[in-house]
PDB file of N, CA and C in Angstrom:
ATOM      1  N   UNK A 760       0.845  -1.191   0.000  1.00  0.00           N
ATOM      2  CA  UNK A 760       0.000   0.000   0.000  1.00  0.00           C
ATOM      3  C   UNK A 760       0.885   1.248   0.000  1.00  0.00           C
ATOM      4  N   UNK A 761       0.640   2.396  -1.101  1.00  0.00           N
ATOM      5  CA  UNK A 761       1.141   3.525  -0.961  1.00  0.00           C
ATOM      6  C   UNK A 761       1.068   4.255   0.207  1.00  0.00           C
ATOM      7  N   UNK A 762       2.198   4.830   0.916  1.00  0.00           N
ATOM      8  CA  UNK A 762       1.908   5.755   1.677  1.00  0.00           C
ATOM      9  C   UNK A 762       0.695   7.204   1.548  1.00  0.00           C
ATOM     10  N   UNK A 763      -0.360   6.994   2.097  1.00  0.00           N
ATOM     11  CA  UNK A 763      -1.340   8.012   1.938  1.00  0.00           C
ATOM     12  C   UNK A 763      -0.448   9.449   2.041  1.00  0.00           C
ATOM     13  N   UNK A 764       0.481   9.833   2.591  1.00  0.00           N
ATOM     14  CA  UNK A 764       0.891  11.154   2.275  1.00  0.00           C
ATOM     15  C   UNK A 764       1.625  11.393   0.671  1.00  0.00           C
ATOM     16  N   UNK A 765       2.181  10.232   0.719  1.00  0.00           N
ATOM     17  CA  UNK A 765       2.665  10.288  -0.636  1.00  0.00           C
ATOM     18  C   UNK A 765       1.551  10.381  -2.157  1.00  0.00           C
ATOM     19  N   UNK A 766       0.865  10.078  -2.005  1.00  0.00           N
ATOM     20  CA  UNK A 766       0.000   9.458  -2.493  1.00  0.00           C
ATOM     21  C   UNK A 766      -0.936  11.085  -2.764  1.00  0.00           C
ATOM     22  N   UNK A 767      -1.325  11.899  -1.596  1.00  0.00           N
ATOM     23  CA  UNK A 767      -1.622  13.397  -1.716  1.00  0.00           C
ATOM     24  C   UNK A 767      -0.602  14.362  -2.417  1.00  0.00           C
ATOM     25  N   UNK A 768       0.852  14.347  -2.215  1.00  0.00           N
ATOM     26  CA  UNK A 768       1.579  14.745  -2.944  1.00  0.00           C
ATOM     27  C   UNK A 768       1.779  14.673  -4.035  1.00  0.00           C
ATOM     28  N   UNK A 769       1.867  13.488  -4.718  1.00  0.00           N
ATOM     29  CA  UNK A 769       1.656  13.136  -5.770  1.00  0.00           C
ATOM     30  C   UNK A 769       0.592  13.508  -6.876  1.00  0.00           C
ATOM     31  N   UNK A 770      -0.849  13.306  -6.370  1.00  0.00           N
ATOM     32  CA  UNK A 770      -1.909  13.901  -6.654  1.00  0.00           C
ATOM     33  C   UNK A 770      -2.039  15.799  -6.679  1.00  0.00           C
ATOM     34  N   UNK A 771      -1.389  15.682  -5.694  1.00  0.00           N
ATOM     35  CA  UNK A 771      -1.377  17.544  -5.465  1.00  0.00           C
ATOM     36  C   UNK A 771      -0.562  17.720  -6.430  1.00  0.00           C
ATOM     37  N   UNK A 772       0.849  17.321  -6.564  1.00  0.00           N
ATOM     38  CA  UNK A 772       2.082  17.599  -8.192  1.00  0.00           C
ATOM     39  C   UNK A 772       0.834  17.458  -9.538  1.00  0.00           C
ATOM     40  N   UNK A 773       0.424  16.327  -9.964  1.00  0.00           N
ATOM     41  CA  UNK A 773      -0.476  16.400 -11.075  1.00  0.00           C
ATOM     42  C   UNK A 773      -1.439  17.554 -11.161  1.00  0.00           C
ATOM     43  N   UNK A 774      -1.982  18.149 -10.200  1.00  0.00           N
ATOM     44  CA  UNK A 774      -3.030  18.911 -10.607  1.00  0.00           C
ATOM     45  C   UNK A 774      -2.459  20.374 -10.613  1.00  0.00           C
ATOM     46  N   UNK A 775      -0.919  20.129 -10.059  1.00  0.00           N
ATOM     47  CA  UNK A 775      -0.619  21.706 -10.135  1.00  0.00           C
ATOM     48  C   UNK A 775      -0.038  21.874 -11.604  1.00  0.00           C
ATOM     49  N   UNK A 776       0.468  20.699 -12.224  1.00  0.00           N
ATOM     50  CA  UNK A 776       1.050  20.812 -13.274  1.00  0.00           C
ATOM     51  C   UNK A 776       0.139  20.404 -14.159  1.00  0.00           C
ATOM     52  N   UNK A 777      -1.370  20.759 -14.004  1.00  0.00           N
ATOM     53  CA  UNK A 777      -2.198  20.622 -15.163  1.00  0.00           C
ATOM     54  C   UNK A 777      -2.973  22.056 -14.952  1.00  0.00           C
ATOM     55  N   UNK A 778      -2.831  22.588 -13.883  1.00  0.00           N
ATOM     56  CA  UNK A 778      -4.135  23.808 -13.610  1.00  0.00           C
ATOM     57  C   UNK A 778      -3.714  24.773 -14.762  1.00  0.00           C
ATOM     58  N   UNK A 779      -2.561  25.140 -15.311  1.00  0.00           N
ATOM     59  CA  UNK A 779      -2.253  25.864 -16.418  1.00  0.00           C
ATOM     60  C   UNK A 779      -2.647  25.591 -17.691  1.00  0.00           C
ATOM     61  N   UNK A 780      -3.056  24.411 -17.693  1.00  0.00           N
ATOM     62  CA  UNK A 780      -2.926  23.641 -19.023  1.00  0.00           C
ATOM     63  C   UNK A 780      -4.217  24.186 -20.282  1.00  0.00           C
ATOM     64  N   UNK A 781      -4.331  23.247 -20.981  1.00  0.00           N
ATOM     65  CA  UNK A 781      -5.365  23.619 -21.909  1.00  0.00           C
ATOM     66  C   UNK A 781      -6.884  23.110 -21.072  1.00  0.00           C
ATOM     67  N   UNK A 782      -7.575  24.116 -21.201  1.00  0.00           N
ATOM     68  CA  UNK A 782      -8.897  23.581 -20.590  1.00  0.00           C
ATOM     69  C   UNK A 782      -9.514  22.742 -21.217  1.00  0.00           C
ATOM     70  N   UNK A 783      -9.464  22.392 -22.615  1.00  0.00           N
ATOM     71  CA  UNK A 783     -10.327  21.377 -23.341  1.00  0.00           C
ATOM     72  C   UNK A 783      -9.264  20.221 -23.019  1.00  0.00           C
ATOM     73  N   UNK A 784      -8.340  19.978 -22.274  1.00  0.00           N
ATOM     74  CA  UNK A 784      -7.729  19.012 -22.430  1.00  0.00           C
ATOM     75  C   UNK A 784      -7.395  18.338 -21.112  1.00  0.00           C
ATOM     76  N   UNK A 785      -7.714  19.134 -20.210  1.00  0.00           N
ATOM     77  CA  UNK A 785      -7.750  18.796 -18.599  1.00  0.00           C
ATOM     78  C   UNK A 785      -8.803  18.858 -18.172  1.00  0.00           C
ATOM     79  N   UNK A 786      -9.599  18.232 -17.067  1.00  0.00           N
ATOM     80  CA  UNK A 786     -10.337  19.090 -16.168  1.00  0.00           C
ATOM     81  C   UNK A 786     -10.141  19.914 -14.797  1.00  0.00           C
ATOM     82  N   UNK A 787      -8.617  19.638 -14.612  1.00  0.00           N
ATOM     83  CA  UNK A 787      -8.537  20.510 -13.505  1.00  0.00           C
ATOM     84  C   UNK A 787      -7.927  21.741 -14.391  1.00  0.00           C
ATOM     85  N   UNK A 788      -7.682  22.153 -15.503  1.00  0.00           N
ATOM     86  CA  UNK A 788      -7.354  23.201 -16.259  1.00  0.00           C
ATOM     87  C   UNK A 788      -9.064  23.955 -16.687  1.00  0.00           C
ATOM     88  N   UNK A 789      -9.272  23.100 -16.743  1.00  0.00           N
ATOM     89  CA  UNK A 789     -10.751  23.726 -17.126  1.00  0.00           C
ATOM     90  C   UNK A 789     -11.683  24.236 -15.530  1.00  0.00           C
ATOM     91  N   UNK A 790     -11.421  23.723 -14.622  1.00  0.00           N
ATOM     92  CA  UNK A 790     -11.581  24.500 -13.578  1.00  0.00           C
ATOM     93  C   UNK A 790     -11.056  25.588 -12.893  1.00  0.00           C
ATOM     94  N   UNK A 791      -9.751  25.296 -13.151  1.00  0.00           N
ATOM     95  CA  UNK A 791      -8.785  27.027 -12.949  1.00  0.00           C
ATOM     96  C   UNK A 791      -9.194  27.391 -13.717  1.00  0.00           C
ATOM     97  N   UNK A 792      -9.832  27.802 -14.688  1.00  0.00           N
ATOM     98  CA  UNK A 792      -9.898  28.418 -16.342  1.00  0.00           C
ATOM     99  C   UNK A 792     -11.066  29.524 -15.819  1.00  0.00           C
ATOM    100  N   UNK A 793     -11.724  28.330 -15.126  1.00  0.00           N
ATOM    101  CA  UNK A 793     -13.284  29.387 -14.833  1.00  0.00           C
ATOM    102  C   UNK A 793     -13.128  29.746 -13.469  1.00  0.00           C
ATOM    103  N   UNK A 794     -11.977  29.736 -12.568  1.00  0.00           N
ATOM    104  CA  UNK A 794     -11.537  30.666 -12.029  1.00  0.00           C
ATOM    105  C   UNK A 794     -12.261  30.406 -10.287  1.00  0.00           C
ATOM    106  N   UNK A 795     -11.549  30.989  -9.291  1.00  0.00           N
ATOM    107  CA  UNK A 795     -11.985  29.982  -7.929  1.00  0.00           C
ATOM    108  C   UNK A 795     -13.811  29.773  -7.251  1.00  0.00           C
ATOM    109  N   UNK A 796     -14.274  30.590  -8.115  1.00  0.00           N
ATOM    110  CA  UNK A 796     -15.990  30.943  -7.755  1.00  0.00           C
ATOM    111  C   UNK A 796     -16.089  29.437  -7.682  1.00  0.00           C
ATOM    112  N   UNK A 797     -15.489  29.229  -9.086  1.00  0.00           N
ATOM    113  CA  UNK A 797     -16.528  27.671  -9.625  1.00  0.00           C
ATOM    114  C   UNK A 797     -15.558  26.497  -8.864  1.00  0.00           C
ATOM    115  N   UNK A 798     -14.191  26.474  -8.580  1.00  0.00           N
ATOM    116  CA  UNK A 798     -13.834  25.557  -7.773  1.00  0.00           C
ATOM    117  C   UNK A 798     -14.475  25.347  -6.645  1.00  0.00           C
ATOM    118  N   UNK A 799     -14.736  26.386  -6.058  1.00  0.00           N
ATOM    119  CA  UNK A 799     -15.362  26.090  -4.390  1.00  0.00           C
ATOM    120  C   UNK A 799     -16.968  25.850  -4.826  1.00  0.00           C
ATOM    121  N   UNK A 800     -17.706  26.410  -5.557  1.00  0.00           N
ATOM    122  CA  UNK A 800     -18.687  25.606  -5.981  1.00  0.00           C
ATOM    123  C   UNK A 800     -18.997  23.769  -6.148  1.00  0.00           C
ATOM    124  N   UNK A 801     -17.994  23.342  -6.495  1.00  0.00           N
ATOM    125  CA  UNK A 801     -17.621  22.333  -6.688  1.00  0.00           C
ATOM    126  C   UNK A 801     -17.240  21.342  -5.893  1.00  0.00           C
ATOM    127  N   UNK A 802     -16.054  21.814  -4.595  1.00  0.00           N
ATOM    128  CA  UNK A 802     -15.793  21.328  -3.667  1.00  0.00           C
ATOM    129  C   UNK A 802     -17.348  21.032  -2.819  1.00  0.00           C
ATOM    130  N   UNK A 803     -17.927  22.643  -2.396  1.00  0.00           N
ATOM    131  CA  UNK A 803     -19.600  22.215  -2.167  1.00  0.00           C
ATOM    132  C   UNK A 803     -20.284  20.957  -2.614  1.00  0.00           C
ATOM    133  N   UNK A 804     -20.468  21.111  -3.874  1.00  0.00           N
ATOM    134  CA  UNK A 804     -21.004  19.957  -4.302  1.00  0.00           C
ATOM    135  C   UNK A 804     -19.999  18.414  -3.881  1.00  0.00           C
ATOM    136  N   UNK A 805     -19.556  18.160  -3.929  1.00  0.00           N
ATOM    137  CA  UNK A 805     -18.668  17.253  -3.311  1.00  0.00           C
ATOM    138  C   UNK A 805     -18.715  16.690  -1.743  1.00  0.00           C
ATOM    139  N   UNK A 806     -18.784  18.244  -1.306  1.00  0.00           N
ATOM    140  CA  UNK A 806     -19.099  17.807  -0.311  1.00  0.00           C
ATOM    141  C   UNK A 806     -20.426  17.572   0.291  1.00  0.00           C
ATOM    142  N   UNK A 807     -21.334  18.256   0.021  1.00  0.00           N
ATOM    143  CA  UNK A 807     -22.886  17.841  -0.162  1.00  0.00           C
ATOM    144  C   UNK A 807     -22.964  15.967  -0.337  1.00  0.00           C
ATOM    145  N   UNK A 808     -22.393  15.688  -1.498  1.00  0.00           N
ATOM    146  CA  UNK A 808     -22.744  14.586  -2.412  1.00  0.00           C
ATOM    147  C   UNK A 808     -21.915  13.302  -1.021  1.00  0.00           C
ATOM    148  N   UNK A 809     -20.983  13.711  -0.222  1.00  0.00           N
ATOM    149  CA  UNK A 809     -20.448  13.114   0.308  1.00  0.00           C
ATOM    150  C   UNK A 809     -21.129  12.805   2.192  1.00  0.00           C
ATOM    151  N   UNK A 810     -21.442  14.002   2.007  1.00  0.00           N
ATOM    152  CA  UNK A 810     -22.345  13.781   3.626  1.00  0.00           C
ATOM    153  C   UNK A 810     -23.712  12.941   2.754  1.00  0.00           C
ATOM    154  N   UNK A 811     -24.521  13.172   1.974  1.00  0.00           N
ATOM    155  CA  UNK A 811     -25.469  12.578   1.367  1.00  0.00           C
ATOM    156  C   UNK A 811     -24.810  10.808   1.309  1.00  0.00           C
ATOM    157  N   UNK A 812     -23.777  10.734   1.347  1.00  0.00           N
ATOM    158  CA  UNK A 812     -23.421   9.254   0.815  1.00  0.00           C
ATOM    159  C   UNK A 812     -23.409   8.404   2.238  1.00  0.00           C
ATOM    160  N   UNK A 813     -22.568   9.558   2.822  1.00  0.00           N
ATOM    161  CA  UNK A 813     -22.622   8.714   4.426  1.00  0.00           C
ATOM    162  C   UNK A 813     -23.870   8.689   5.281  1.00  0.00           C
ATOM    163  N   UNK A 814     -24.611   9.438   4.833  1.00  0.00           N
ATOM    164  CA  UNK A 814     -26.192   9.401   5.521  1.00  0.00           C
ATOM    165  C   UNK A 814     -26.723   8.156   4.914  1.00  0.00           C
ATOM    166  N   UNK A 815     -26.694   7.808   3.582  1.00  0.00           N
ATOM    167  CA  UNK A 815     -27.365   6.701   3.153  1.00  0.00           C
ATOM    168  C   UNK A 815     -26.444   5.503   3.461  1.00  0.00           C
ATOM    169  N   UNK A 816     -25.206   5.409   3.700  1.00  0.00           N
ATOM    170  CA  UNK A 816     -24.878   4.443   5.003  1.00  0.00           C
ATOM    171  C   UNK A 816     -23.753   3.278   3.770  1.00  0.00           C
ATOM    172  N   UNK A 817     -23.897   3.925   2.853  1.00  0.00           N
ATOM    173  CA  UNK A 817     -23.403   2.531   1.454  1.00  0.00           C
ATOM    174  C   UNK A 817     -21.911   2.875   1.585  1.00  0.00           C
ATOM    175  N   UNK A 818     -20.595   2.115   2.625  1.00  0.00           N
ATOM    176  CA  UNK A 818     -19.490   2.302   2.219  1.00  0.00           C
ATOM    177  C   UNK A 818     -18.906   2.570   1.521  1.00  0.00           C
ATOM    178  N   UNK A 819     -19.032   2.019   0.143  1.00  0.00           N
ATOM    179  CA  UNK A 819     -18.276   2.517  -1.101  1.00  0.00           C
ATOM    180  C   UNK A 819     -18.843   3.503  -1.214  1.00  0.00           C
ATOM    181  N   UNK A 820     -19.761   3.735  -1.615  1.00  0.00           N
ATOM    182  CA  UNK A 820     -20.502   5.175  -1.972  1.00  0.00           C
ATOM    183  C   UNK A 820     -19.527   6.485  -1.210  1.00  0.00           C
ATOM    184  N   UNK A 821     -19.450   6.263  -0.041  1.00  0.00           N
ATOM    185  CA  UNK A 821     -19.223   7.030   1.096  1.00  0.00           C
ATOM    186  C   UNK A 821     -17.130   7.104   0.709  1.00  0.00           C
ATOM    187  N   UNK A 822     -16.850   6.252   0.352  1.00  0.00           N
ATOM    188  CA  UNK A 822     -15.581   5.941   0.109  1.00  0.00           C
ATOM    189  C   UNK A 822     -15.022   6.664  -1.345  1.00  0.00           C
ATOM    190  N   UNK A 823     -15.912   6.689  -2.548  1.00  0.00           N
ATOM    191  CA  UNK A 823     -15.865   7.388  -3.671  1.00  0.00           C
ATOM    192  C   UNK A 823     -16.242   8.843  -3.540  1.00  0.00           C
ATOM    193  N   UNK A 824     -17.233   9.149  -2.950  1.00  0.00           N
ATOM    194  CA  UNK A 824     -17.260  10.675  -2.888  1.00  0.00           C
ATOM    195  C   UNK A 824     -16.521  11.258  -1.944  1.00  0.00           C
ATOM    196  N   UNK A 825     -15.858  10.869  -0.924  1.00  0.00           N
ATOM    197  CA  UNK A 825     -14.919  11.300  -0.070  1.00  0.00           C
ATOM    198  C   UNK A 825     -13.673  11.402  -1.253  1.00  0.00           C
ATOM    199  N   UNK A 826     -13.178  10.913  -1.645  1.00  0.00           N
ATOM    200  CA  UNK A 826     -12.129  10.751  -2.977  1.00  0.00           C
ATOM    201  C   UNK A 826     -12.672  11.676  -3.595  1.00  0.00           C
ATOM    202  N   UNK A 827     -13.686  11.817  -4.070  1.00  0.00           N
ATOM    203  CA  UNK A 827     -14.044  13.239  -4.830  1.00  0.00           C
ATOM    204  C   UNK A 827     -13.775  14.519  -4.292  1.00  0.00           C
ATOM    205  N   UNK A 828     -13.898  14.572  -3.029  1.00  0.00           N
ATOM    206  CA  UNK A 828     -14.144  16.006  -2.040  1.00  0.00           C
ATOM    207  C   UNK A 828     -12.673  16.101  -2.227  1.00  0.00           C
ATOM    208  N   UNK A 829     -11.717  14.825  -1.430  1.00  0.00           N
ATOM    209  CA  UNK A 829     -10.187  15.282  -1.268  1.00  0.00           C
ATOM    210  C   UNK A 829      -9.883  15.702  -2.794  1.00  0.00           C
ATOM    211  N   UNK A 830      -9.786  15.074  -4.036  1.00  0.00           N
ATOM    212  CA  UNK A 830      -9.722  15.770  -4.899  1.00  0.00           C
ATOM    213  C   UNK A 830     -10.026  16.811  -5.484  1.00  0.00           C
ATOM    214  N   UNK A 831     -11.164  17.484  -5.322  1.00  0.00           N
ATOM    215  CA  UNK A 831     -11.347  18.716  -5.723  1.00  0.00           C
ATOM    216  C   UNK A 831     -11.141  19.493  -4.324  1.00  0.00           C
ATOM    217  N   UNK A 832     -10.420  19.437  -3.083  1.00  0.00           N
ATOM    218  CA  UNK A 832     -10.047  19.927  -1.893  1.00  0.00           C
ATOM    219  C   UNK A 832      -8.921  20.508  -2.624  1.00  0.00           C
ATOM    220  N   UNK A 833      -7.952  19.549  -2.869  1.00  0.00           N
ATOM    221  CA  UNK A 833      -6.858  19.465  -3.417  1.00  0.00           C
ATOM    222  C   UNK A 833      -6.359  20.469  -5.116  1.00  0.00           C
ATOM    223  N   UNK A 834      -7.708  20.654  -5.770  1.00  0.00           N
ATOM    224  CA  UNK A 834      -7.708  21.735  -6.825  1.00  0.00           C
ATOM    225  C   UNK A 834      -8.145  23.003  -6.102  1.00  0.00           C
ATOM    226  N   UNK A 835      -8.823  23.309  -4.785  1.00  0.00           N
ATOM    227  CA  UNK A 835      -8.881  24.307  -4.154  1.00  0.00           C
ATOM    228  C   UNK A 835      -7.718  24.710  -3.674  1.00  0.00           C
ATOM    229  N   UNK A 836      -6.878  24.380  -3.066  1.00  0.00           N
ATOM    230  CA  UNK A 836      -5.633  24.518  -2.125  1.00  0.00           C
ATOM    231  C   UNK A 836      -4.243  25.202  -3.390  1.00  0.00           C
ATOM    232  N   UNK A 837      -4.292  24.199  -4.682  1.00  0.00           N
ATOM    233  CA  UNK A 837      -3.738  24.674  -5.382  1.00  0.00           C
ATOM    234  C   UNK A 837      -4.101  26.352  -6.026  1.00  0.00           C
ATOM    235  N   UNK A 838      -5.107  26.213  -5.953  1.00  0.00           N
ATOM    236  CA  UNK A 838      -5.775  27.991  -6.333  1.00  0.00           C
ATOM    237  C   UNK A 838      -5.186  28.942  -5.496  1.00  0.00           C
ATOM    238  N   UNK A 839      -5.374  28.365  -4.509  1.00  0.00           N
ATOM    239  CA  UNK A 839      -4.889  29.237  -3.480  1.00  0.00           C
ATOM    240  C   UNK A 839      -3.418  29.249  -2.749  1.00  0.00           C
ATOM    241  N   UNK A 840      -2.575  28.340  -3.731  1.00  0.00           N
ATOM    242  CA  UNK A 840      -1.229  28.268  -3.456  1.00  0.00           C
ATOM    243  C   UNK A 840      -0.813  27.308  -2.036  1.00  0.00           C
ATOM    244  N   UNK A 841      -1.665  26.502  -2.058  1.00  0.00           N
ATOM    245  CA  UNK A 841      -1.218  25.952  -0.584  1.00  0.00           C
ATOM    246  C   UNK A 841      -1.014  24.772  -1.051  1.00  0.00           C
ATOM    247  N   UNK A 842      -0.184  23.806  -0.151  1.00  0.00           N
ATOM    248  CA  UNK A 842       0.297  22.535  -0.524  1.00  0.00           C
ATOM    249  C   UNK A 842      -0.520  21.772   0.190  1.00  0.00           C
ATOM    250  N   UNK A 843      -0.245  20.314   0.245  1.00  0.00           N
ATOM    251  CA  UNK A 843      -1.527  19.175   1.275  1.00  0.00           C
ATOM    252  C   UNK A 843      -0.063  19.172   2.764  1.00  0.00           C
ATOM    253  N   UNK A 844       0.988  19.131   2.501  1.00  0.00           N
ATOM    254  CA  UNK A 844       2.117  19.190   3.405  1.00  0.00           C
ATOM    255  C   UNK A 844       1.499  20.726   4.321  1.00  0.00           C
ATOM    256  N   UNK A 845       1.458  21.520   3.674  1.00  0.00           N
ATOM    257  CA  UNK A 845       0.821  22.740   5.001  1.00  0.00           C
ATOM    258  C   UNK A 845      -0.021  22.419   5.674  1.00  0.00           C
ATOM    259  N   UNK A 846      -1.403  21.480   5.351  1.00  0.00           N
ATOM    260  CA  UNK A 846      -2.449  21.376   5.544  1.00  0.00           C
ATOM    261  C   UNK A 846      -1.659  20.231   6.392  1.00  0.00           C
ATOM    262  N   UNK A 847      -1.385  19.614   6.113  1.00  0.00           N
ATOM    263  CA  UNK A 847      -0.930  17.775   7.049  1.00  0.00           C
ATOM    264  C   UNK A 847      -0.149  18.420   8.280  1.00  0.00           C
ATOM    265  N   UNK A 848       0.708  19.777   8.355  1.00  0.00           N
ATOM    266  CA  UNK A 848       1.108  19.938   9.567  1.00  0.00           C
ATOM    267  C   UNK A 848       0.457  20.907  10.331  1.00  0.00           C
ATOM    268  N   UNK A 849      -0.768  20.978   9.829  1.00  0.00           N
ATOM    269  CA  UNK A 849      -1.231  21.921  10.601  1.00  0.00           C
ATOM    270  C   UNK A 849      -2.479  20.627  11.467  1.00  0.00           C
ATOM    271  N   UNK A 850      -2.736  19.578  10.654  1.00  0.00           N
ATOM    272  CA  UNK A 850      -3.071  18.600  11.563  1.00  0.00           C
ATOM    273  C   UNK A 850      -2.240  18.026  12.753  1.00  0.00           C
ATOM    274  N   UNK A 851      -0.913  17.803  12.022  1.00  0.00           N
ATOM    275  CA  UNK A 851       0.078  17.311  13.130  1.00  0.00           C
ATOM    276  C   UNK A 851       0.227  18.380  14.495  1.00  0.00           C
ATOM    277  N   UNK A 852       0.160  19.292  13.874  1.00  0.00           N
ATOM    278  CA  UNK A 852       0.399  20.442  15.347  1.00  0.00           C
ATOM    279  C   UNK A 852      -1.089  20.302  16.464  1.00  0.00           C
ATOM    280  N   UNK A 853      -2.199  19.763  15.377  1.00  0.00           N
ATOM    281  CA  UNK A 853      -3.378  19.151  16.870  1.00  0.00           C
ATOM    282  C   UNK A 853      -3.359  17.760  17.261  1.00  0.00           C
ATOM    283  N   UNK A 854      -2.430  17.596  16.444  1.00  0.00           N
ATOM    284  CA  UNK A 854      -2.621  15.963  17.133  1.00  0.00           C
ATOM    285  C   UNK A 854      -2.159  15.870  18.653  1.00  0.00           C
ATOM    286  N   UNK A 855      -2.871  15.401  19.493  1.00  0.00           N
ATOM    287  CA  UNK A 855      -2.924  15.352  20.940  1.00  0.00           C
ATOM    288  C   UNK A 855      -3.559  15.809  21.584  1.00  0.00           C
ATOM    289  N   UNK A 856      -3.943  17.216  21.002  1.00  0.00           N
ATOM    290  CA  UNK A 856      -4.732  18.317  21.509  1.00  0.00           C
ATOM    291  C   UNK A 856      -6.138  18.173  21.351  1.00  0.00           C
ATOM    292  N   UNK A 857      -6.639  18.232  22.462  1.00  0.00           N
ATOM    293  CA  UNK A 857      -8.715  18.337  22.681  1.00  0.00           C
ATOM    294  C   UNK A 857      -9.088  18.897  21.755  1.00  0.00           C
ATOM    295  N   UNK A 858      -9.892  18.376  20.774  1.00  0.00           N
ATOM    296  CA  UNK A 858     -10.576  19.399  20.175  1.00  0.00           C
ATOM    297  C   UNK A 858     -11.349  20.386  20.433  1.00  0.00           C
ATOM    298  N   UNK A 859     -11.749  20.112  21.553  1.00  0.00           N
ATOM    299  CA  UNK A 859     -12.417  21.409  22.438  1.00  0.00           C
ATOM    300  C   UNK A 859     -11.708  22.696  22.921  1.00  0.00           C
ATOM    301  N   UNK A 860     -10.713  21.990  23.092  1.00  0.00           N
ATOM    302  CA  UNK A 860      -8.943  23.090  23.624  1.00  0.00           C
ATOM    303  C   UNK A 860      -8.614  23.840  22.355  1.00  0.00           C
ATOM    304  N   UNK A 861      -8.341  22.679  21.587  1.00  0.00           N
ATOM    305  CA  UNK A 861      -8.103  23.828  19.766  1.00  0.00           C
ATOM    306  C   UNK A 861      -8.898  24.571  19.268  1.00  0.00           C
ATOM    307  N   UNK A 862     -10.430  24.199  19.962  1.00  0.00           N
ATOM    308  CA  UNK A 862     -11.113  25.245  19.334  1.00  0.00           C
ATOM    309  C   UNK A 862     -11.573  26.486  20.014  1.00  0.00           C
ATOM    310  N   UNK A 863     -10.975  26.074  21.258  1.00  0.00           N
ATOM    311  CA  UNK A 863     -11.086  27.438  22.052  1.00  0.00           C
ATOM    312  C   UNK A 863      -9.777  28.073  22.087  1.00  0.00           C
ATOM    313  N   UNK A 864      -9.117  27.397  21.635  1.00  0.00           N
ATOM    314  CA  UNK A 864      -7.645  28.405  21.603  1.00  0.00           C
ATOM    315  C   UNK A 864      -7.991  29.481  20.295  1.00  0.00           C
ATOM    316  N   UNK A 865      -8.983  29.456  19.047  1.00  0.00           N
ATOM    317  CA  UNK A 865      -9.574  29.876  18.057  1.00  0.00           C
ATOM    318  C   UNK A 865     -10.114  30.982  18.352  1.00  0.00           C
ATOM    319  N   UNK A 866     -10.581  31.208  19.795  1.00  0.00           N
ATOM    320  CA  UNK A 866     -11.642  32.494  20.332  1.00  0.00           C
ATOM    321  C   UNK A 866     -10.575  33.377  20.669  1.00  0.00           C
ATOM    322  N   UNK A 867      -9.564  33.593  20.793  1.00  0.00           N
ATOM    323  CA  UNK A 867      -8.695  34.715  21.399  1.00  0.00           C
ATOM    324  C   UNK A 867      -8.372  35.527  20.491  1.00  0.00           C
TER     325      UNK A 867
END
């Protein structure tokens, strides 16, 4: 089994080195193309489609649209210049920590 971080990196490299590309010839080029309105539109839908999957309870279901969300997560982050490595240590820095504690450390 691939290392799951590797595995985001990897995925994150492909879509950064397609978001430039020709839009009739990518679809993550054709989503930078139409610019971040419609990415986060998208991620929405994704994520909609993904709480909808886990409500109806069908693992795979729930397993494929989660893969959808991280992927178009992952064409968001690139829009916005961020890597999945920023995002992974900004998990690592709560790991241990209450989520109740992290999220009140948020109110100050």
């Amino acid at each position: 089994m691939t290392d799951s971080n590797q595995t985001l990196e990897r995925l994150a490299a492909v879509v950064e080195a397609r978001k430039g590309g020709d839009p009739e010839a990518s679809y993550v080029a054709k989503l930078h193309h139409k610019g971040l309105d419609a990415i986060l539109k998208k991620v929405g839908e994704e994520a909609t489609e993904a709480v909808i999957a886990a409500k109806g309870g069908d693992r795979e279901q729930v397993i494929y649209e989660t893969a959808d969300l991280w992927f178009h997560s992952l064409i968001m982050l690139s829009a916005r210049g961020i890597t999945p490595g920023e995002v992974l240590a900004e998990l690592e820095r709560r790991f241990g920590c209450s989520g109740l504690e992290e999220k009140a450390s948020r109110k100050g």
